[in-house]
Coordinates of C-alpha atoms and ligand atoms in Angstrom, one line a residue:
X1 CA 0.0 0.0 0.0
X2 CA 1.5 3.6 -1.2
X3 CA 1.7 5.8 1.7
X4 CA 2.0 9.0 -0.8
X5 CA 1.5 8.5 -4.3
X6 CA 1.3 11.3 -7.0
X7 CA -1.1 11.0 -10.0
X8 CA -2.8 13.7 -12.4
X9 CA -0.9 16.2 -10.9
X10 CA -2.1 15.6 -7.0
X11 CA -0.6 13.8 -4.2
X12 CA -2.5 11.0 -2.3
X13 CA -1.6 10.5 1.1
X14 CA -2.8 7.3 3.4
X15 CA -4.3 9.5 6.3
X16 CA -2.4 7.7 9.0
X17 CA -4.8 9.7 11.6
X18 CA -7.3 7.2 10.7
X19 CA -5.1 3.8 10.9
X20 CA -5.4 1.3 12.1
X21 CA -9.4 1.0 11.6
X22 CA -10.0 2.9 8.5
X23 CA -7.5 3.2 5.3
X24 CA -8.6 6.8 3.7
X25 CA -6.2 8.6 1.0
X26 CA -6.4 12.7 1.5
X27 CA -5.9 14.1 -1.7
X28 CA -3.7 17.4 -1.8
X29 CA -4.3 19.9 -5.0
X30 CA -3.3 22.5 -3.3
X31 CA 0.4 22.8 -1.4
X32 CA -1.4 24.5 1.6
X33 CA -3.4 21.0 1.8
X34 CA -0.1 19.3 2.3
X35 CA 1.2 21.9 4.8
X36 CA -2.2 21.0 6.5
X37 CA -2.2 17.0 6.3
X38 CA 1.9 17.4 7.7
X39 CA 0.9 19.6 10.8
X40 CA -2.5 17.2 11.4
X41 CA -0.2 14.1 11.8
X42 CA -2.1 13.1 8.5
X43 CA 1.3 12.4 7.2
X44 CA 4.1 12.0 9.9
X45 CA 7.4 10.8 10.3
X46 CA 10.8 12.6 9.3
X47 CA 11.1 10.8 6.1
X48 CA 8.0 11.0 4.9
X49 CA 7.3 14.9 5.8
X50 CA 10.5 15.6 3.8
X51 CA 8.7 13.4 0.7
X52 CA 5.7 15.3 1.3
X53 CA 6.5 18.6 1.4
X54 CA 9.2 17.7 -1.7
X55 CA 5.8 17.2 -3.5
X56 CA 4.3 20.3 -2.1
X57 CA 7.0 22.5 -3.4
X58 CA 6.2 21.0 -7.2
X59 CA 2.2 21.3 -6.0
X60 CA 2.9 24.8 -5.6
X61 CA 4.2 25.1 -8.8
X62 CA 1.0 23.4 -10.6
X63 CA -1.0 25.8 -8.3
X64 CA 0.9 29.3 -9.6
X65 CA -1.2 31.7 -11.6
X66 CA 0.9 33.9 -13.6
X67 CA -2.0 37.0 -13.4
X68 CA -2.8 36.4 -9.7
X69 CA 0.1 35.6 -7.6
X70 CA 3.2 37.8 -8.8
X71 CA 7.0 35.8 -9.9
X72 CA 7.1 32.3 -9.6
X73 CA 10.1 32.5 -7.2
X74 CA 8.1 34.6 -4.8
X75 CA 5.7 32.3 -5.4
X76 CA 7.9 29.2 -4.5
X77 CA 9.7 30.8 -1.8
X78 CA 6.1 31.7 0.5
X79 CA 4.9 27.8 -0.6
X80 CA 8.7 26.7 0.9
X81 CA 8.1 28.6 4.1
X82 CA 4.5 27.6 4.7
X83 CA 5.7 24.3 4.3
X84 CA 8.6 24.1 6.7
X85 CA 6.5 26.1 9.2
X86 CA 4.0 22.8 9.7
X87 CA 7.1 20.7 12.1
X88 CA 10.2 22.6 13.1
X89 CA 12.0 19.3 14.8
X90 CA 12.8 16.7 11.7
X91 CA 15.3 18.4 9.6
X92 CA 14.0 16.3 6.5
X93 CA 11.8 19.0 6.1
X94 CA 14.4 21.3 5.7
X95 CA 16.6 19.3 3.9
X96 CA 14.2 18.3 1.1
X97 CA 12.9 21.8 0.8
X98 CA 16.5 22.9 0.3
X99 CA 16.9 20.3 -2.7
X100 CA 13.5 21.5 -4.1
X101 CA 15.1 24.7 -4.0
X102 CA 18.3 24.3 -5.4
X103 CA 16.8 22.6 -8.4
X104 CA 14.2 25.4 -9.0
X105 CA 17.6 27.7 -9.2
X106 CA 18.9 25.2 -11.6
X107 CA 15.5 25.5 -13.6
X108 CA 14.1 28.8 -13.5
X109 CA 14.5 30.5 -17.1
X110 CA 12.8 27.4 -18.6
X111 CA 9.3 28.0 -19.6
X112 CA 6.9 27.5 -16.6
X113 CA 5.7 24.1 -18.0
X114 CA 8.8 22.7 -18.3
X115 CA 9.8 24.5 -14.4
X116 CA 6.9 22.4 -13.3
X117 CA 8.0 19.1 -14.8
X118 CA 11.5 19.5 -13.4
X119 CA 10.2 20.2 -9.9
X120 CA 7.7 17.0 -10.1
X121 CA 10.8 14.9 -11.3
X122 CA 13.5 16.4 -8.1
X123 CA 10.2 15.6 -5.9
X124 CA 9.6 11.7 -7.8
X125 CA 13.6 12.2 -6.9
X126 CA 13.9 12.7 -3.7
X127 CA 11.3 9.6 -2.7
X128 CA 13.1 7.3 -5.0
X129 CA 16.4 8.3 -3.2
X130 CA 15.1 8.2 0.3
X131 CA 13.7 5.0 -0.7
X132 CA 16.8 3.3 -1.9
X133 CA 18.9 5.0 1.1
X134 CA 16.2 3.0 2.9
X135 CA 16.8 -0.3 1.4
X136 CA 20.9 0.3 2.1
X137 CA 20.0 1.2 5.6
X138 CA 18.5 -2.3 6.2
X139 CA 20.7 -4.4 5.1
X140 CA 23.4 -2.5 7.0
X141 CA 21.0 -2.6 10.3
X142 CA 20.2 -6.6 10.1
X143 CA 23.4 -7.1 10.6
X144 CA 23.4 -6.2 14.1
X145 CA 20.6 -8.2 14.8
X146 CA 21.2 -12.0 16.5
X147 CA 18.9 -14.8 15.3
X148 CA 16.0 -14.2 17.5
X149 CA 16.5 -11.1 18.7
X150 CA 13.8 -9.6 21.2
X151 CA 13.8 -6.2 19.8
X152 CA 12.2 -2.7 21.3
X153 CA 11.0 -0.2 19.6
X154 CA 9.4 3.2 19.5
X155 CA 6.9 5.7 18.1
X156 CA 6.6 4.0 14.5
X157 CA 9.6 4.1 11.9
X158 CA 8.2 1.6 9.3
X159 CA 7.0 2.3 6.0
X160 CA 4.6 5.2 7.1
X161 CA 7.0 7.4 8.4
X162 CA 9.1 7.2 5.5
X163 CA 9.9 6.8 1.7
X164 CA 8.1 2.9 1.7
X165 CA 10.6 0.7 3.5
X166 CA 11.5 2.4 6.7
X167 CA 14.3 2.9 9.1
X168 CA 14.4 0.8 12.8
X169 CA 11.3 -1.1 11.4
X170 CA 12.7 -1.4 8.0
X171 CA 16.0 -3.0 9.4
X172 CA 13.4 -5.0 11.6
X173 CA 11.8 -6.0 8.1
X174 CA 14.7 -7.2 6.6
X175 CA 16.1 -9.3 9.3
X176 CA 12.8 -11.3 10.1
X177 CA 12.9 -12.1 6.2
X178 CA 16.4 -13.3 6.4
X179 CA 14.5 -15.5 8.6
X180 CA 16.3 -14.0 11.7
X181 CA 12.7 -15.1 13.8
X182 CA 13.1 -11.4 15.6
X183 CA 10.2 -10.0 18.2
X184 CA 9.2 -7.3 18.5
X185 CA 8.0 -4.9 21.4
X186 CA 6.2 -2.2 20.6
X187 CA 5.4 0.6 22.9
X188 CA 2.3 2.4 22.4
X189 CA 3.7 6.0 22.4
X190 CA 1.0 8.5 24.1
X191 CA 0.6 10.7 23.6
X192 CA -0.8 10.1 19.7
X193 CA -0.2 6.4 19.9
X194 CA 2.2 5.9 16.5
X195 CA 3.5 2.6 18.3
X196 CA 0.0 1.2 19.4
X197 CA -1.7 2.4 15.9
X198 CA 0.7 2.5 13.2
X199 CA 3.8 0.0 14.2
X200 CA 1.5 -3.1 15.8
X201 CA -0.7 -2.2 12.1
X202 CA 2.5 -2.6 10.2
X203 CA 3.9 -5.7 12.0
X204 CA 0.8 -7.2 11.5
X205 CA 0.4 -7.0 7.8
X206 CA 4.4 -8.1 7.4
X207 CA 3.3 -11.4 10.2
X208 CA 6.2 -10.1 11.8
X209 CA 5.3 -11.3 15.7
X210 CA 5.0 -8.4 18.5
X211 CA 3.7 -7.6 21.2
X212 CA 1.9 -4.2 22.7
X213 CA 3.1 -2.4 25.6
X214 CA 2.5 1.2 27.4
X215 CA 4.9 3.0 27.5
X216 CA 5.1 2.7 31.3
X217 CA 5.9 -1.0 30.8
X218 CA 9.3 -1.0 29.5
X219 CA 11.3 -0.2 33.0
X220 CA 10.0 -3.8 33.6
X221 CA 10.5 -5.6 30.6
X222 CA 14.7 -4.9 31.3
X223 CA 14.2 -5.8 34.4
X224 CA 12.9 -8.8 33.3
X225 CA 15.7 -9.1 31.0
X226 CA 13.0 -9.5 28.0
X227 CA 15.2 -7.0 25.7
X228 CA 17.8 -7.8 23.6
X229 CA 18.3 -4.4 22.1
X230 CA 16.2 -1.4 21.4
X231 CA 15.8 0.1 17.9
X232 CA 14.6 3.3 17.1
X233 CA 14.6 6.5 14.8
X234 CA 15.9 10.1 14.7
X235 CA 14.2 13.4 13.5
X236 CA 17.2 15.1 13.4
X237 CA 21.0 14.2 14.7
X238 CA 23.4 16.9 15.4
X239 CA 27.2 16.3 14.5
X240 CA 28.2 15.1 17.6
X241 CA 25.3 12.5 17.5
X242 CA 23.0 13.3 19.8
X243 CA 19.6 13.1 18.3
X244 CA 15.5 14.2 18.5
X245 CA 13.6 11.8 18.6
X246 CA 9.8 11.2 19.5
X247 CA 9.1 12.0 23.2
X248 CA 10.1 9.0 25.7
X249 CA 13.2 8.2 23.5
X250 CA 15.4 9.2 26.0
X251 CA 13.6 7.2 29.1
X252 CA 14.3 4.5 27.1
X253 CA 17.7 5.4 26.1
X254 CA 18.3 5.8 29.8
X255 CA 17.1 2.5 30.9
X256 CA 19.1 1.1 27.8
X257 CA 22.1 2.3 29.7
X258 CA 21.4 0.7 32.9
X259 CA 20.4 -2.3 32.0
X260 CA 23.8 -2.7 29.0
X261 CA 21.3 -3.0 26.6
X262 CA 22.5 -2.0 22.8
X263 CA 20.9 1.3 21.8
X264 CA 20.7 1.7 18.0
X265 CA 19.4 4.7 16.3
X266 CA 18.7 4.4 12.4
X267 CA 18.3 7.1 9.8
X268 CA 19.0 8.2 6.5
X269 CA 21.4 11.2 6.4
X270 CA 18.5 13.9 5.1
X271 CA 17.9 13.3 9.5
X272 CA 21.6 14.6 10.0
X273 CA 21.8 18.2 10.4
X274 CA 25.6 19.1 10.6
X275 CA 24.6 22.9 11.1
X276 CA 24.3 21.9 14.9
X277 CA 27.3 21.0 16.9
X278 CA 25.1 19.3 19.7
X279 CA 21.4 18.3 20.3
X280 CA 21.0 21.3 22.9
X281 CA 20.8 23.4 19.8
X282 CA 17.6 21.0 17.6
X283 CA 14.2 22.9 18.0
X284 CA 11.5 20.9 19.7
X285 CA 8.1 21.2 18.5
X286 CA 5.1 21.7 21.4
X287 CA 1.7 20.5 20.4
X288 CA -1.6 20.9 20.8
X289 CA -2.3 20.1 25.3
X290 CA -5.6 18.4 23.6
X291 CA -3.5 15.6 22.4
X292 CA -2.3 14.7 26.0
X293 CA -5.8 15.3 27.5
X294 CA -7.4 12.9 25.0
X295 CA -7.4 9.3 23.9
X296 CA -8.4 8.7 20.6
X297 CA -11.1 11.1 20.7
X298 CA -11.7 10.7 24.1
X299 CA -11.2 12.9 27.4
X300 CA -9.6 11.1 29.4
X301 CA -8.6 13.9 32.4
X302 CA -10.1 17.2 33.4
X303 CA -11.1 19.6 30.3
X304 CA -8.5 22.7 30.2
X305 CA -6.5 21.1 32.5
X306 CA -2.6 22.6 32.8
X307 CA -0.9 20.5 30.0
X308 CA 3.0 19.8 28.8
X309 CA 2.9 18.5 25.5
X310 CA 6.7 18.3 24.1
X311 CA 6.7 16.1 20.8
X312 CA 10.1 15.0 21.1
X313 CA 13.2 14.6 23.6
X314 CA 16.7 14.9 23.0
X315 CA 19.0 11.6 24.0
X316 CA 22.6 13.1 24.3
X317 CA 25.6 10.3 22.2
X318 CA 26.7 9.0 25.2
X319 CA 23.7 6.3 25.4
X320 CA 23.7 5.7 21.7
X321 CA 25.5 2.5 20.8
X322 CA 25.6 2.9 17.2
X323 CA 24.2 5.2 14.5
X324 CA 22.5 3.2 11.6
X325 CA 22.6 5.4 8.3
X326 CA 22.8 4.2 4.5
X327 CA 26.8 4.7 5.0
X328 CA 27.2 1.5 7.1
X329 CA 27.3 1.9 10.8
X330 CA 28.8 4.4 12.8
X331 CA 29.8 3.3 16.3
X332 CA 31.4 6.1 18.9
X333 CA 33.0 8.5 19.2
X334 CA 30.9 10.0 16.5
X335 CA 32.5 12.5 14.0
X336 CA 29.3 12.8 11.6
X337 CA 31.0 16.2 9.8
X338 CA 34.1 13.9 9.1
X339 CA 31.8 11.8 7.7
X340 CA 28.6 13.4 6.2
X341 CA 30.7 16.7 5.4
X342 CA 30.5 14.9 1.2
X343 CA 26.6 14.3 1.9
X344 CA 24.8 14.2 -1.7
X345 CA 28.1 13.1 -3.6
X346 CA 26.8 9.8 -3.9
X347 CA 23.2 10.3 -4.4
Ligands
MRU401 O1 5.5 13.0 15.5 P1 5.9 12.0 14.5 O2 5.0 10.8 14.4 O3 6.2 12.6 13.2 O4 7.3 11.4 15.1 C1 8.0 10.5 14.4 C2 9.2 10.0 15.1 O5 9.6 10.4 16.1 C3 10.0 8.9 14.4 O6 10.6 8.1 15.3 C4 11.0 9.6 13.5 O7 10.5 10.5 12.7 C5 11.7 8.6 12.7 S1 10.7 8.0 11.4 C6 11.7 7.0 10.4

């Protein structure tokens, strides 16, 4: 199933607001409906915003009206920061935005039918690469993974959040059919349930076996000694490795540590932003309170109650045991400028 497909000029996206119960495509004509369906959650994931909004910059340029709207670059440039307004943690956003960009400048004394095509193709681009990067990124990642490995993971990371395959669940993906016979724990991730909706739906279609925790249930799982490592993604990773990731990475991460569990992050490098020395300096987005008062449309405390509603946590190197990325696996210390600093040479 195509989580965003583009056809007769608009963009389909699988509304993963509605998964697991219902599967409903949104269709975007407009960039602003992109801009909307990535701030709703509609579409979510770092990977997968960056494919989204790459599509919503070439949107922007089917929507342009010569009489009404002024230059095409002004045009572009309003469409670019609408866009990267929606999420301000996953630097995929940026990054793809950035490559929309440089191709418009490549583009932009073509006539403005052929300026369209060029953007559609550097959009059909940048999900084809992400997608491959994804495929390199799992075969790289399986091979950290034993032969029955009881794996945790977090938030979801699968095909949904990205370009088709996925990162942690993609490597997850490709060991169980190298037959590796991997488990998987999945914690449900409150506040918008990813784990509980998206990753147990995506398991479940692949027969991959798992099991459903809450996210207050992992502390005893170690203790139990039911983990074998713990697998997750990044939204953005700062040079020196620390990363974003969604909220309750770093509890984990922390309880990793204890417990000398292996703590692998995976992601492609559009997640590494070598602009930031350290993870102090990554943005975290704050959402709506209503998503920590409710339950799948439910209230499930006092209405208005005093809310904190941080979408993501930083988890500082130290307690990351390697960094999974379509280069092959980087273990500490981690010098990602030494090794990123060529990034799009062999894309
Ligand atoms: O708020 P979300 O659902 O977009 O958060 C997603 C995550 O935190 C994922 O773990 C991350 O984007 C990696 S997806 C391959």
């Amino acid at each position: 199933m195509d989580v965003l497909r583009w056809e007769n000029r608009q963009l389909f996206l699988l509304d993963q607001t509605l998964l697991p119960h219902r599967t409903e495509y949104l269709t975007c004509t407009h960039y602003r409906d992109v801009a909307k369906a990535i701030s709703q959650l509609q579409v979510r994931g770092a990977p997968a915003i960056g494919v989204a909004a790459a599509y919503g910059y070439a949107l922007a340029a089917f929507n342009y009206q010569e009489d009404r709207e002024g230059a095409l670059e002004d045009y572009l440039k309003k469409a670019a920061r609408e866009l990267l307004d929606t999420r301000p943690t996953a630097v995929n956003l940026r990054w793809a935005l950035e490559q929309m960009d440089r191709v418009y400048r490549t583009v932009k004394d073509k006539a403005p039918g052929e300026v369209r095509e060029h953007l559609l193709e550097a959009a059909k681009g940048i999900h084809m690469g992400e997608l491959k990067l994804e495929e390199r990124i799992a075969e790289f990642g399986s091979s950290l993974i034993p032969k029955g490995a009881r794996i945790l993971t977090y938030c979801n990371t699968g095909a949904l959040a990205t370009a088709g395959w996925g990162t942690a669940l993609g490597i997850v993906r490709t060991a169980h059919l190298q037959g590796k016979e991997v488990e998987v724990y999945v914690s449900e991730t409150r506040p918008v349930l990813q784990g509980a909706r998206l990753t147990a739906w995506e398991l479940q279609q692949a027969e991959i076996p798992y099991t459903l925790i809450t996210d207050n249930m992992a502390g005893y799982l170690f203790r139990q000694n039911k983990v074998d490592l713990v697998l997750l993604g990044a939204d953005r990773i700062a040079a020196n490795g620390d990363f974003a990731n969604k909220i309750g990475t770093y509890n984990l991460a922390v309880l990793a540590s204890f417990h000398n569990c292996p703590f692998y992050v995976a992601a492609p490098s559009s997640t590494i932003d070598l602009d930031i020395g350290t993870g102090e300096e990554i943005p975290i987005e704050m959402r709506d309170p209503q998503e920590v008062r409710m339950i799948g449309g439910q209230l499930v405390t006092i209405e208005g109650c005093p809310v904190l509603n941080p979408s993501f946590d930083v988890t500082p190197h130290q307690l990351v045991s390697a960094i999974v990325t379509e280069k092959g696996i980087i273990k500490p210390p981690y010098d990602l400028v030494k090794i990123f600093a060529e990034e799009g040479a062999d894309r």
